[in-house]
Amino acid sequence: MTISREDIEKVAVLARIRVDDEQVSALEKDLGNILDLVDQLGAADTDSVEPMAHPLNAVQRLRADEVTETNQREAFQAIAPATENGLYLVPRVIE
């Protein structure tokens, strides 16, 4: 797959970057190589490959779900500007 000089200049304008003629020539070659690599990857036969969630097939150890802090609800509500029935009252933002 190839990328044209016009495509590179259009992307540069959209990305708001300045690219001079020398850089356009180098980018044309480099981006062409990248697109060729993507084409090669797309041509690979992956029908017999099972999808994985992680490339190393690692399992994440999970810690036990335990309460580690004491309940400080009363202390926090005591310093709040307005509470009612254990809930914080806040000004209406959307009408």
Backbone atoms as SQL, in Angstrom:
CREATE TABLE atoms (id INTEGER PRIMARY KEY, chain TEXT, resi INTEGER, resn TEXT, atom TEXT, x REAL, y REAL, z REAL);
INSERT INTO atoms VALUES
  (1, 'A', 1, 'MET', 'N', 0.847, -1.171, 0.000),
  (2, 'A', 1, 'MET', 'CA', 0.000, 0.000, 0.000),
  (3, 'A', 1, 'MET', 'C', 0.896, 1.240, 0.000),
  (4, 'A', 2, 'THR', 'N', 0.496, 2.228, -0.729),
  (5, 'A', 2, 'THR', 'CA', 1.287, 3.451, -0.782),
  (6, 'A', 2, 'THR', 'C', 0.470, 4.621, -0.260),
  (7, 'A', 3, 'ILE', 'N', 1.174, 5.621, 0.159),
  (8, 'A', 3, 'ILE', 'CA', 0.534, 6.853, 0.613),
  (9, 'A', 3, 'ILE', 'C', 1.099, 7.981, -0.245),
  (10, 'A', 4, 'SER', 'N', 0.233, 8.829, -0.704),
  (11, 'A', 4, 'SER', 'CA', 0.676, 9.883, -1.619),
  (12, 'A', 4, 'SER', 'C', 1.164, 11.115, -0.861),
  (13, 'A', 5, 'ARG', 'N', 1.877, 11.917, -1.577),
  (14, 'A', 5, 'ARG', 'CA', 2.389, 13.183, -1.031),
  (15, 'A', 5, 'ARG', 'C', 1.222, 14.082, -0.601),
  (16, 'A', 6, 'GLU', 'N', 0.147, 14.063, -1.393),
  (17, 'A', 6, 'GLU', 'CA', -1.024, 14.869, -1.076),
  (18, 'A', 6, 'GLU', 'C', -1.676, 14.411, 0.229),
  (19, 'A', 7, 'ASP', 'N', -1.713, 13.084, 0.441),
  (20, 'A', 7, 'ASP', 'CA', -2.288, 12.558, 1.683),
  (21, 'A', 7, 'ASP', 'C', -1.477, 13.019, 2.896),
  (22, 'A', 8, 'ILE', 'N', -0.175, 12.984, 2.782),
  (23, 'A', 8, 'ILE', 'CA', 0.687, 13.416, 3.881),
  (24, 'A', 8, 'ILE', 'C', 0.489, 14.895, 4.165),
  (25, 'A', 9, 'GLU', 'N', 0.412, 15.698, 3.124),
  (26, 'A', 9, 'GLU', 'CA', 0.206, 17.136, 3.312),
  (27, 'A', 9, 'GLU', 'C', -1.164, 17.419, 3.926),
  (28, 'A', 10, 'LYS', 'N', -2.193, 16.652, 3.512),
  (29, 'A', 10, 'LYS', 'CA', -3.528, 16.839, 4.074),
  (30, 'A', 10, 'LYS', 'C', -3.544, 16.476, 5.567),
  (31, 'A', 11, 'VAL', 'N', -2.895, 15.369, 5.925),
  (32, 'A', 11, 'VAL', 'CA', -2.833, 14.962, 7.330),
  (33, 'A', 11, 'VAL', 'C', -2.061, 15.994, 8.147),
  (34, 'A', 12, 'ALA', 'N', -1.004, 16.531, 7.579),
  (35, 'A', 12, 'ALA', 'CA', -0.224, 17.551, 8.283),
  (36, 'A', 12, 'ALA', 'C', -1.069, 18.791, 8.562),
  (37, 'A', 13, 'VAL', 'N', -1.898, 19.174, 7.596),
  (38, 'A', 13, 'VAL', 'CA', -2.779, 20.330, 7.800),
  (39, 'A', 13, 'VAL', 'C', -3.805, 20.023, 8.889),
  (40, 'A', 14, 'LEU', 'N', -4.407, 18.833, 8.829),
  (41, 'A', 14, 'LEU', 'CA', -5.397, 18.453, 9.834),
  (42, 'A', 14, 'LEU', 'C', -4.790, 18.354, 11.227),
  (43, 'A', 15, 'ALA', 'N', -3.534, 17.891, 11.312),
  (44, 'A', 15, 'ALA', 'CA', -2.854, 17.753, 12.598),
  (45, 'A', 15, 'ALA', 'C', -2.220, 19.059, 13.050),
  (46, 'A', 16, 'ARG', 'N', -2.307, 20.068, 12.222),
  (47, 'A', 16, 'ARG', 'CA', -1.737, 21.383, 12.531),
  (48, 'A', 16, 'ARG', 'C', -0.235, 21.307, 12.790),
  (49, 'A', 17, 'ILE', 'N', 0.468, 20.540, 11.916),
  (50, 'A', 17, 'ILE', 'CA', 1.926, 20.466, 12.008),
  (51, 'A', 17, 'ILE', 'C', 2.531, 20.931, 10.685),
  (52, 'A', 18, 'ARG', 'N', 3.685, 21.531, 10.791),
  (53, 'A', 18, 'ARG', 'CA', 4.377, 22.017, 9.606),
  (54, 'A', 18, 'ARG', 'C', 5.343, 20.932, 9.130),
  (55, 'A', 19, 'VAL', 'N', 5.220, 20.582, 7.861),
  (56, 'A', 19, 'VAL', 'CA', 6.086, 19.558, 7.277),
  (57, 'A', 19, 'VAL', 'C', 6.674, 20.143, 6.003),
  (58, 'A', 20, 'ASP', 'N', 8.012, 20.230, 5.948),
  (59, 'A', 20, 'ASP', 'CA', 8.631, 20.777, 4.731),
  (60, 'A', 20, 'ASP', 'C', 8.792, 19.662, 3.694),
  (61, 'A', 21, 'ASP', 'N', 9.224, 20.031, 2.484),
  (62, 'A', 21, 'ASP', 'CA', 9.311, 19.083, 1.368),
  (63, 'A', 21, 'ASP', 'C', 10.251, 17.923, 1.672),
  (64, 'A', 22, 'GLU', 'N', 11.324, 18.191, 2.363),
  (65, 'A', 22, 'GLU', 'CA', 12.287, 17.145, 2.701),
  (66, 'A', 22, 'GLU', 'C', 11.654, 16.115, 3.637),
  (67, 'A', 23, 'GLN', 'N', 10.878, 16.606, 4.595),
  (68, 'A', 23, 'GLN', 'CA', 10.227, 15.704, 5.536),
  (69, 'A', 23, 'GLN', 'C', 9.109, 14.913, 4.861),
  (70, 'A', 24, 'VAL', 'N', 8.429, 15.524, 3.903),
  (71, 'A', 24, 'VAL', 'CA', 7.351, 14.824, 3.210),
  (72, 'A', 24, 'VAL', 'C', 7.902, 13.611, 2.479),
  (73, 'A', 25, 'SER', 'N', 9.046, 13.751, 1.843),
  (74, 'A', 25, 'SER', 'CA', 9.649, 12.626, 1.124),
  (75, 'A', 25, 'SER', 'C', 10.000, 11.499, 2.087),
  (76, 'A', 26, 'ALA', 'N', 10.584, 11.848, 3.232),
  (77, 'A', 26, 'ALA', 'CA', 10.945, 10.833, 4.217),
  (78, 'A', 26, 'ALA', 'C', 9.693, 10.186, 4.809),
  (79, 'A', 27, 'LEU', 'N', 8.675, 10.986, 5.093),
  (80, 'A', 27, 'LEU', 'CA', 7.433, 10.452, 5.641),
  (81, 'A', 27, 'LEU', 'C', 6.721, 9.543, 4.648),
  (82, 'A', 28, 'GLU', 'N', 6.783, 9.903, 3.379),
  (83, 'A', 28, 'GLU', 'CA', 6.150, 9.084, 2.349),
  (84, 'A', 28, 'GLU', 'C', 6.748, 7.683, 2.353),
  (85, 'A', 29, 'LYS', 'N', 8.057, 7.607, 2.473),
  (86, 'A', 29, 'LYS', 'CA', 8.740, 6.305, 2.506),
  (87, 'A', 29, 'LYS', 'C', 8.429, 5.563, 3.806),
  (88, 'A', 30, 'ASP', 'N', 8.556, 6.246, 4.948),
  (89, 'A', 30, 'ASP', 'CA', 8.350, 5.599, 6.248),
  (90, 'A', 30, 'ASP', 'C', 6.912, 5.126, 6.422),
  (91, 'A', 31, 'LEU', 'N', 5.952, 5.979, 6.091),
  (92, 'A', 31, 'LEU', 'CA', 4.553, 5.588, 6.235),
  (93, 'A', 31, 'LEU', 'C', 4.190, 4.476, 5.258),
  (94, 'A', 32, 'GLY', 'N', 4.791, 4.483, 4.091),
  (95, 'A', 32, 'GLY', 'CA', 4.576, 3.389, 3.136),
  (96, 'A', 32, 'GLY', 'C', 5.060, 2.066, 3.701),
  (97, 'A', 33, 'ASN', 'N', 6.225, 2.096, 4.371),
  (98, 'A', 33, 'ASN', 'CA', 6.750, 0.876, 4.996),
  (99, 'A', 33, 'ASN', 'C', 5.824, 0.394, 6.110),
  (100, 'A', 34, 'ILE', 'N', 5.302, 1.319, 6.896),
  (101, 'A', 34, 'ILE', 'CA', 4.387, 0.949, 7.978),
  (102, 'A', 34, 'ILE', 'C', 3.114, 0.329, 7.408),
  (103, 'A', 35, 'LEU', 'N', 2.574, 0.923, 6.368),
  (104, 'A', 35, 'LEU', 'CA', 1.355, 0.385, 5.758),
  (105, 'A', 35, 'LEU', 'C', 1.601, -0.976, 5.120),
  (106, 'A', 36, 'ASP', 'N', 2.787, -1.187, 4.558),
  (107, 'A', 36, 'ASP', 'CA', 3.131, -2.506, 4.014),
  (108, 'A', 36, 'ASP', 'C', 3.179, -3.548, 5.134),
  (109, 'A', 37, 'LEU', 'N', 3.722, -3.175, 6.287),
  (110, 'A', 37, 'LEU', 'CA', 3.772, -4.083, 7.428),
  (111, 'A', 37, 'LEU', 'C', 2.362, -4.422, 7.910),
  (112, 'A', 38, 'VAL', 'N', 1.482, -3.448, 7.930),
  (113, 'A', 38, 'VAL', 'CA', 0.096, -3.694, 8.333),
  (114, 'A', 38, 'VAL', 'C', -0.570, -4.648, 7.350),
  (115, 'A', 39, 'ASP', 'N', -0.298, -4.495, 6.068),
  (116, 'A', 39, 'ASP', 'CA', -0.836, -5.417, 5.065),
  (117, 'A', 39, 'ASP', 'C', -0.323, -6.834, 5.300),
  (118, 'A', 40, 'GLN', 'N', 0.960, -6.973, 5.647),
  (119, 'A', 40, 'GLN', 'CA', 1.523, -8.302, 5.925),
  (120, 'A', 40, 'GLN', 'C', 0.850, -8.928, 7.144),
  (121, 'A', 41, 'LEU', 'N', 0.621, -8.128, 8.173),
  (122, 'A', 41, 'LEU', 'CA', -0.041, -8.651, 9.369),
  (123, 'A', 41, 'LEU', 'C', -1.475, -9.056, 9.064),
  (124, 'A', 42, 'GLY', 'N', -2.135, -8.297, 8.216),
  (125, 'A', 42, 'GLY', 'CA', -3.503, -8.621, 7.846),
  (126, 'A', 42, 'GLY', 'C', -3.602, -9.889, 7.014),
  (127, 'A', 43, 'ALA', 'N', -2.532, -10.245, 6.303),
  (128, 'A', 43, 'ALA', 'CA', -2.534, -11.435, 5.466),
  (129, 'A', 43, 'ALA', 'C', -2.229, -12.700, 6.254),
  (130, 'A', 44, 'ALA', 'N', -1.802, -12.573, 7.508),
  (131, 'A', 44, 'ALA', 'CA', -1.465, -13.739, 8.319),
  (132, 'A', 44, 'ALA', 'C', -2.718, -14.555, 8.617),
  (133, 'A', 45, 'ASP', 'N', -2.573, -15.891, 8.568),
  (134, 'A', 45, 'ASP', 'CA', -3.692, -16.787, 8.838),
  (135, 'A', 45, 'ASP', 'C', -3.869, -16.919, 10.347),
  (136, 'A', 46, 'THR', 'N', -4.953, -16.378, 10.861),
  (137, 'A', 46, 'THR', 'CA', -5.218, -16.423, 12.308),
  (138, 'A', 46, 'THR', 'C', -6.489, -17.212, 12.621),
  (139, 'A', 47, 'ASP', 'N', -6.969, -18.013, 11.677),
  (140, 'A', 47, 'ASP', 'CA', -8.212, -18.761, 11.879),
  (141, 'A', 47, 'ASP', 'C', -8.097, -19.761, 13.025),
  (142, 'A', 48, 'SER', 'N', -6.935, -20.387, 13.189),
  (143, 'A', 48, 'SER', 'CA', -6.787, -21.409, 14.222),
  (144, 'A', 48, 'SER', 'C', -6.234, -20.845, 15.533),
  (145, 'A', 49, 'VAL', 'N', -6.094, -19.537, 15.619),
  (146, 'A', 49, 'VAL', 'CA', -5.558, -18.911, 16.827),
  (147, 'A', 49, 'VAL', 'C', -6.713, -18.448, 17.708),
  (148, 'A', 50, 'GLU', 'N', -6.699, -18.907, 18.965),
  (149, 'A', 50, 'GLU', 'CA', -7.751, -18.522, 19.899),
  (150, 'A', 50, 'GLU', 'C', -7.443, -17.145, 20.472),
  (151, 'A', 51, 'PRO', 'N', -8.416, -16.246, 20.496),
  (152, 'A', 51, 'PRO', 'CA', -8.175, -14.907, 21.053),
  (153, 'A', 51, 'PRO', 'C', -7.799, -14.992, 22.533),
  (154, 'A', 52, 'MET', 'N', -6.905, -14.088, 22.950),
  (155, 'A', 52, 'MET', 'CA', -6.468, -14.051, 24.342),
  (156, 'A', 52, 'MET', 'C', -6.756, -12.677, 24.924),
  (157, 'A', 53, 'ALA', 'N', -6.991, -12.630, 26.220),
  (158, 'A', 53, 'ALA', 'CA', -7.198, -11.351, 26.890),
  (159, 'A', 53, 'ALA', 'C', -5.872, -10.669, 27.162),
  (160, 'A', 54, 'HIS', 'N', -4.798, -11.451, 27.242),
  (161, 'A', 54, 'HIS', 'CA', -3.472, -10.915, 27.554),
  (162, 'A', 54, 'HIS', 'C', -2.447, -11.749, 26.800),
  (163, 'A', 55, 'PRO', 'N', -1.422, -11.143, 26.203),
  (164, 'A', 55, 'PRO', 'CA', -0.473, -11.920, 25.397),
  (165, 'A', 55, 'PRO', 'C', 0.326, -12.945, 26.199),
  (166, 'A', 56, 'LEU', 'N', 0.452, -12.756, 27.508),
  (167, 'A', 56, 'LEU', 'CA', 1.221, -13.705, 28.323),
  (168, 'A', 56, 'LEU', 'C', 0.324, -14.714, 29.018),
  (169, 'A', 57, 'ASN', 'N', -0.991, -14.628, 28.787),
  (170, 'A', 57, 'ASN', 'CA', -1.961, -15.516, 29.402),
  (171, 'A', 57, 'ASN', 'C', -1.803, -15.515, 30.927),
  (172, 'A', 58, 'ALA', 'N', -1.540, -14.357, 31.485),
  (173, 'A', 58, 'ALA', 'CA', -1.316, -14.193, 32.913),
  (174, 'A', 58, 'ALA', 'C', -2.645, -14.114, 33.655),
  (175, 'A', 59, 'VAL', 'N', -2.600, -14.518, 34.907),
  (176, 'A', 59, 'VAL', 'CA', -3.769, -14.439, 35.773),
  (177, 'A', 59, 'VAL', 'C', -3.460, -13.432, 36.860),
  (178, 'A', 60, 'GLN', 'N', -4.374, -12.528, 37.089),
  (179, 'A', 60, 'GLN', 'CA', -4.162, -11.491, 38.096),
  (180, 'A', 60, 'GLN', 'C', -4.626, -12.005, 39.451),
  (181, 'A', 61, 'ARG', 'N', -3.720, -11.913, 40.424),
  (182, 'A', 61, 'ARG', 'CA', -4.083, -12.283, 41.786),
  (183, 'A', 61, 'ARG', 'C', -4.938, -11.175, 42.383),
  (184, 'A', 62, 'LEU', 'N', -6.040, -11.546, 42.977),
  (185, 'A', 62, 'LEU', 'CA', -6.926, -10.572, 43.582),
  (186, 'A', 62, 'LEU', 'C', -6.858, -10.704, 45.094),
  (187, 'A', 63, 'ARG', 'N', -6.879, -9.588, 45.775),
  (188, 'A', 63, 'ARG', 'CA', -6.868, -9.621, 47.233),
  (189, 'A', 63, 'ARG', 'C', -8.279, -9.861, 47.738),
  (190, 'A', 64, 'ALA', 'N', -8.367, -10.289, 48.970),
  (191, 'A', 64, 'ALA', 'CA', -9.678, -10.500, 49.572),
  (192, 'A', 64, 'ALA', 'C', -10.381, -9.161, 49.742),
  (193, 'A', 65, 'ASP', 'N', -11.683, -9.151, 49.539),
  (194, 'A', 65, 'ASP', 'CA', -12.469, -7.928, 49.654),
  (195, 'A', 65, 'ASP', 'C', -12.870, -7.752, 51.117),
  (196, 'A', 66, 'GLU', 'N', -12.036, -7.024, 51.853),
  (197, 'A', 66, 'GLU', 'CA', -12.257, -6.831, 53.275),
  (198, 'A', 66, 'GLU', 'C', -12.301, -5.343, 53.598),
  (199, 'A', 67, 'VAL', 'N', -13.125, -4.976, 54.573),
  (200, 'A', 67, 'VAL', 'CA', -13.183, -3.595, 55.039),
  (201, 'A', 67, 'VAL', 'C', -11.927, -3.320, 55.846),
  (202, 'A', 68, 'THR', 'N', -11.214, -2.238, 55.482),
  (203, 'A', 68, 'THR', 'CA', -9.959, -1.930, 56.175),
  (204, 'A', 68, 'THR', 'C', -10.012, -0.606, 56.927),
  (205, 'A', 69, 'GLU', 'N', -11.089, 0.147, 56.766),
  (206, 'A', 69, 'GLU', 'CA', -11.221, 1.425, 57.453),
  (207, 'A', 69, 'GLU', 'C', -12.494, 1.432, 58.283),
  (208, 'A', 70, 'THR', 'N', -12.468, 2.232, 59.323),
  (209, 'A', 70, 'THR', 'CA', -13.654, 2.327, 60.173),
  (210, 'A', 70, 'THR', 'C', -14.671, 3.274, 59.547),
  (211, 'A', 71, 'ASN', 'N', -15.931, 3.104, 59.924),
  (212, 'A', 71, 'ASN', 'CA', -17.004, 3.943, 59.413),
  (213, 'A', 71, 'ASN', 'C', -16.920, 5.317, 60.084),
  (214, 'A', 72, 'GLN', 'N', -16.685, 6.360, 59.287),
  (215, 'A', 72, 'GLN', 'CA', -16.575, 7.722, 59.798),
  (216, 'A', 72, 'GLN', 'C', -17.698, 8.613, 59.258),
  (217, 'A', 73, 'ARG', 'N', -18.806, 7.995, 58.908),
  (218, 'A', 73, 'ARG', 'CA', -19.920, 8.732, 58.302),
  (219, 'A', 73, 'ARG', 'C', -20.408, 9.870, 59.199),
  (220, 'A', 74, 'GLU', 'N', -20.599, 9.586, 60.472),
  (221, 'A', 74, 'GLU', 'CA', -21.107, 10.610, 61.392),
  (222, 'A', 74, 'GLU', 'C', -20.149, 11.796, 61.486),
  (223, 'A', 75, 'ALA', 'N', -18.849, 11.533, 61.537),
  (224, 'A', 75, 'ALA', 'CA', -17.866, 12.616, 61.630),
  (225, 'A', 75, 'ALA', 'C', -17.881, 13.477, 60.376),
  (226, 'A', 76, 'PHE', 'N', -17.988, 12.841, 59.218),
  (227, 'A', 76, 'PHE', 'CA', -18.003, 13.596, 57.965),
  (228, 'A', 76, 'PHE', 'C', -19.296, 14.389, 57.814),
  (229, 'A', 77, 'GLN', 'N', -20.399, 13.805, 58.216),
  (230, 'A', 77, 'GLN', 'CA', -21.662, 14.520, 58.079),
  (231, 'A', 77, 'GLN', 'C', -21.769, 15.658, 59.095),
  (232, 'A', 78, 'ALA', 'N', -21.056, 15.551, 60.194),
  (233, 'A', 78, 'ALA', 'CA', -21.085, 16.621, 61.187),
  (234, 'A', 78, 'ALA', 'C', -20.469, 17.906, 60.655),
  (235, 'A', 79, 'ILE', 'N', -19.518, 17.796, 59.748),
  (236, 'A', 79, 'ILE', 'CA', -18.858, 18.991, 59.200),
  (237, 'A', 79, 'ILE', 'C', -19.453, 19.424, 57.857),
  (238, 'A', 80, 'ALA', 'N', -20.415, 18.659, 57.339),
  (239, 'A', 80, 'ALA', 'CA', -21.043, 19.011, 56.058),
  (240, 'A', 80, 'ALA', 'C', -22.005, 20.169, 56.250),
  (241, 'A', 81, 'PRO', 'N', -22.154, 21.032, 55.236),
  (242, 'A', 81, 'PRO', 'CA', -23.058, 22.175, 55.353),
  (243, 'A', 81, 'PRO', 'C', -24.519, 21.770, 55.552),
  (244, 'A', 82, 'ALA', 'N', -24.966, 20.694, 54.870),
  (245, 'A', 82, 'ALA', 'CA', -26.368, 20.292, 55.001),
  (246, 'A', 82, 'ALA', 'C', -26.510, 18.789, 54.771),
  (247, 'A', 83, 'THR', 'N', -27.176, 18.118, 55.714),
  (248, 'A', 83, 'THR', 'CA', -27.469, 16.693, 55.573),
  (249, 'A', 83, 'THR', 'C', -28.896, 16.442, 56.005),
  (250, 'A', 84, 'GLU', 'N', -29.440, 15.315, 55.524),
  (251, 'A', 84, 'GLU', 'CA', -30.793, 14.925, 55.922),
  (252, 'A', 84, 'GLU', 'C', -30.921, 13.419, 55.778),
  (253, 'A', 85, 'ASN', 'N', -31.311, 12.755, 56.842),
  (254, 'A', 85, 'ASN', 'CA', -31.492, 11.287, 56.850),
  (255, 'A', 85, 'ASN', 'C', -30.244, 10.550, 56.352),
  (256, 'A', 86, 'GLY', 'N', -29.068, 11.032, 56.738),
  (257, 'A', 86, 'GLY', 'CA', -27.829, 10.374, 56.349),
  (258, 'A', 86, 'GLY', 'C', -27.342, 10.709, 54.949),
  (259, 'A', 87, 'LEU', 'N', -28.005, 11.625, 54.260),
  (260, 'A', 87, 'LEU', 'CA', -27.613, 12.009, 52.902),
  (261, 'A', 87, 'LEU', 'C', -27.100, 13.442, 52.900),
  (262, 'A', 88, 'TYR', 'N', -26.216, 13.745, 51.972),
  (263, 'A', 88, 'TYR', 'CA', -25.714, 15.112, 51.815),
  (264, 'A', 88, 'TYR', 'C', -26.669, 15.889, 50.923),
  (265, 'A', 89, 'LEU', 'N', -27.020, 17.078, 51.329),
  (266, 'A', 89, 'LEU', 'CA', -27.880, 17.931, 50.510),
  (267, 'A', 89, 'LEU', 'C', -26.992, 18.916, 49.752),
  (268, 'A', 90, 'VAL', 'N', -27.225, 18.996, 48.454),
  (269, 'A', 90, 'VAL', 'CA', -26.422, 19.883, 47.604),
  (270, 'A', 90, 'VAL', 'C', -27.353, 20.781, 46.804),
  (271, 'A', 91, 'PRO', 'N', -26.862, 21.943, 46.372),
  (272, 'A', 91, 'PRO', 'CA', -27.721, 22.839, 45.591),
  (273, 'A', 91, 'PRO', 'C', -28.085, 22.205, 44.240),
  (274, 'A', 92, 'ARG', 'N', -29.264, 22.545, 43.755),
  (275, 'A', 92, 'ARG', 'CA', -29.706, 22.068, 42.457),
  (276, 'A', 92, 'ARG', 'C', -28.852, 22.722, 41.382),
  (277, 'A', 93, 'VAL', 'N', -28.362, 21.915, 40.439),
  (278, 'A', 93, 'VAL', 'CA', -27.512, 22.420, 39.370),
  (279, 'A', 93, 'VAL', 'C', -28.284, 22.468, 38.068),
  (280, 'A', 94, 'ILE', 'N', -29.081, 21.461, 37.807),
  (281, 'A', 94, 'ILE', 'CA', -29.854, 21.389, 36.560),
  (282, 'A', 94, 'ILE', 'C', -31.326, 21.557, 36.907),
  (283, 'A', 95, 'GLU', 'N', -31.983, 22.401, 36.175),
  (284, 'A', 95, 'GLU', 'CA', -33.406, 22.628, 36.423),
  (285, 'A', 95, 'GLU', 'C', -34.250, 21.828, 35.488);
